[in-house]
Amino acid sequence: MEEKITSPQVAIEALLNFAVTNGLMEDSDVIYTRNQIFSYLKISAINEEQLHNPEQLYNGCKTASSMLKFLVDDYIIRGHMEDTQDKRDSMEAGIMNLMMPRPSEINKEFWERYAKDPADATDYFYKLCRASNYIQVDRVNQNIKWDVASPYGDIEITINLSKPEKDPKDIAAARNKPPSGYPKCLLCVENTGFEGTHSHPARQNLRAIPIKINNENWYLQYSPYVYYSEHSIIFNERHTPMKISGQTFHKLIEFVKAFPHYFIGSNADLPIVGGSILTHDHFQGGRHRFPLERAAAYAEYRHTKYPDIAISQVAWPMSVVRLTAATMDSEGQLCELANHILNNWRNYSNSAADIYAFTGDTPHNTITPIARLNVNGQLELDLVLRNNRTTKEYPDGLFHPHPDKHHIKKENIGLIEVMGLAILPGRLQETLKQGTKEEEIKIKNEMGQVFLEVLHDCGVFKDTDAGREQFKEFIKHILN
């Protein structure tokens, strides 16, 4: 596309054609939008001969990146903006925003499609978010991905190259200016259409779909740096802290019933074992079958009070209790049993396994829950047992990546990695480049094996004969 772009006007015409072709706007919007973009980019000298030239229009590009890059480069060359990554991102998002439908129009289209087929509604919305460059498709495609065989099935590995490094100029600007406090965080609905600041990324082209969960107002959006297919974020309208409770399970199941082609899960609600944002209640979902879902059970139990629910211990490096409902009508039993397990785990200690529920009044035990319809169409909950206790030997966390694996992974192990998809730092790309193709394959396998050991570190009951017996003791505890 770049070789055909000879001027900002040509890039704009290509972009307008791209927007119409990809459903961001209609033909009747083109003249109005063209003028809006001219104004936004401070383009006053218009050469009409460069308008409507078929040879210079969009010719099937899958993303708008090349057109946006040309326009932003030109804007910088003309002296209107300093060249930093944050400012580039904001300008690109602002241009795309001018070609997007208003939130109310997108919502109307989404729910009309949903009435006929929920999957068609999310397909429409996902395609729109990709075309609008909110989902950074070209950056995501830079990520390096591979699978590694393990005793638990294939584990998925990703080296994350999609998030750009912070520009030193942006860092300096953020240091010199206090945060605005609006929006309160990256998950607040007020991010919709937000220009961005020195300390807050641009979100002009963000759109979110309002949904009801458990009689509360929530929103569905996609992650700009999708780690898997249709990586969704479902967030509370209110800026309220993460909290795993009995109501959490009802919310997860209600979402799965509304969007049966998606899974949904929550990060744990405590530091170290939780996600990166604990200040805003949210879930993550999407259209992906993770390694954890494919993992087999090695023992099954029943609780006399909840006869329609199978309770399984899952063959996985972390400690997973799987609950599977016999029928869709067993939803009540499923949620009640999950709450029963949560409440028991909150207060459970086992000195032989180094598990202590409290240090003084400070709680350590919580759960990472995941809900789905399994391959048999049954409602299923995976409850991953977590503990965030620290010790003198492991000040970063006893059930956290241990120091000998920090060269591969040091950060918290959240929902996505719990399910068997590693998100490794971009610096590891250089390691892969150091050898031959055969050596690269060997290094990739070694990275995968180290990540597997990271998951073992995070398991509260170790996947050994002794650990499985300790895990069984907890299962017996909840059965009684």
Coordinates of C-alpha atoms in Angstrom, one line a residue, residues 214 245-254 257 306 309 323-325 328-343 371 379-381 383:
N214 CA -26.9 -10.5 37.7
S245 CA -17.7 -14.3 46.1
G246 CA -20.7 -16.6 45.7
Q247 CA -22.2 -14.0 43.3
T248 CA -19.2 -14.3 41.1
F249 CA -20.2 -17.8 40.0
H250 CA -23.8 -16.7 39.2
K251 CA -22.3 -13.9 37.0
L252 CA -20.0 -16.2 35.2
I253 CA -22.7 -18.8 34.5
E254 CA -25.2 -16.1 33.4
K257 CA -25.6 -18.9 29.0
Y306 CA -25.4 -31.5 45.2
I309 CA -22.7 -32.0 40.0
L323 CA -17.5 -28.9 38.7
T324 CA -19.6 -30.3 35.8
A325 CA -23.4 -30.0 35.8
M328 CA -28.6 -26.9 32.4
D329 CA -31.2 -27.0 35.1
S330 CA -28.5 -27.8 37.6
E331 CA -27.2 -24.2 37.6
G332 CA -28.3 -23.6 41.1
Q333 CA -26.5 -26.6 42.5
L334 CA -23.4 -25.7 40.5
C335 CA -23.2 -22.2 41.9
E336 CA -24.0 -23.3 45.5
L337 CA -21.4 -25.9 45.5
A338 CA -18.8 -23.5 44.0
N339 CA -19.6 -21.1 46.8
H340 CA -19.3 -23.9 49.4
I341 CA -15.8 -24.8 48.1
L342 CA -14.8 -21.1 48.0
N343 CA -15.9 -20.5 51.6
A371 CA -16.8 -21.0 33.4
L379 CA -22.1 -26.1 32.3
E380 CA -18.6 -26.4 33.8
L381 CA -16.7 -24.5 36.4
L383 CA -11.9 -23.5 40.4

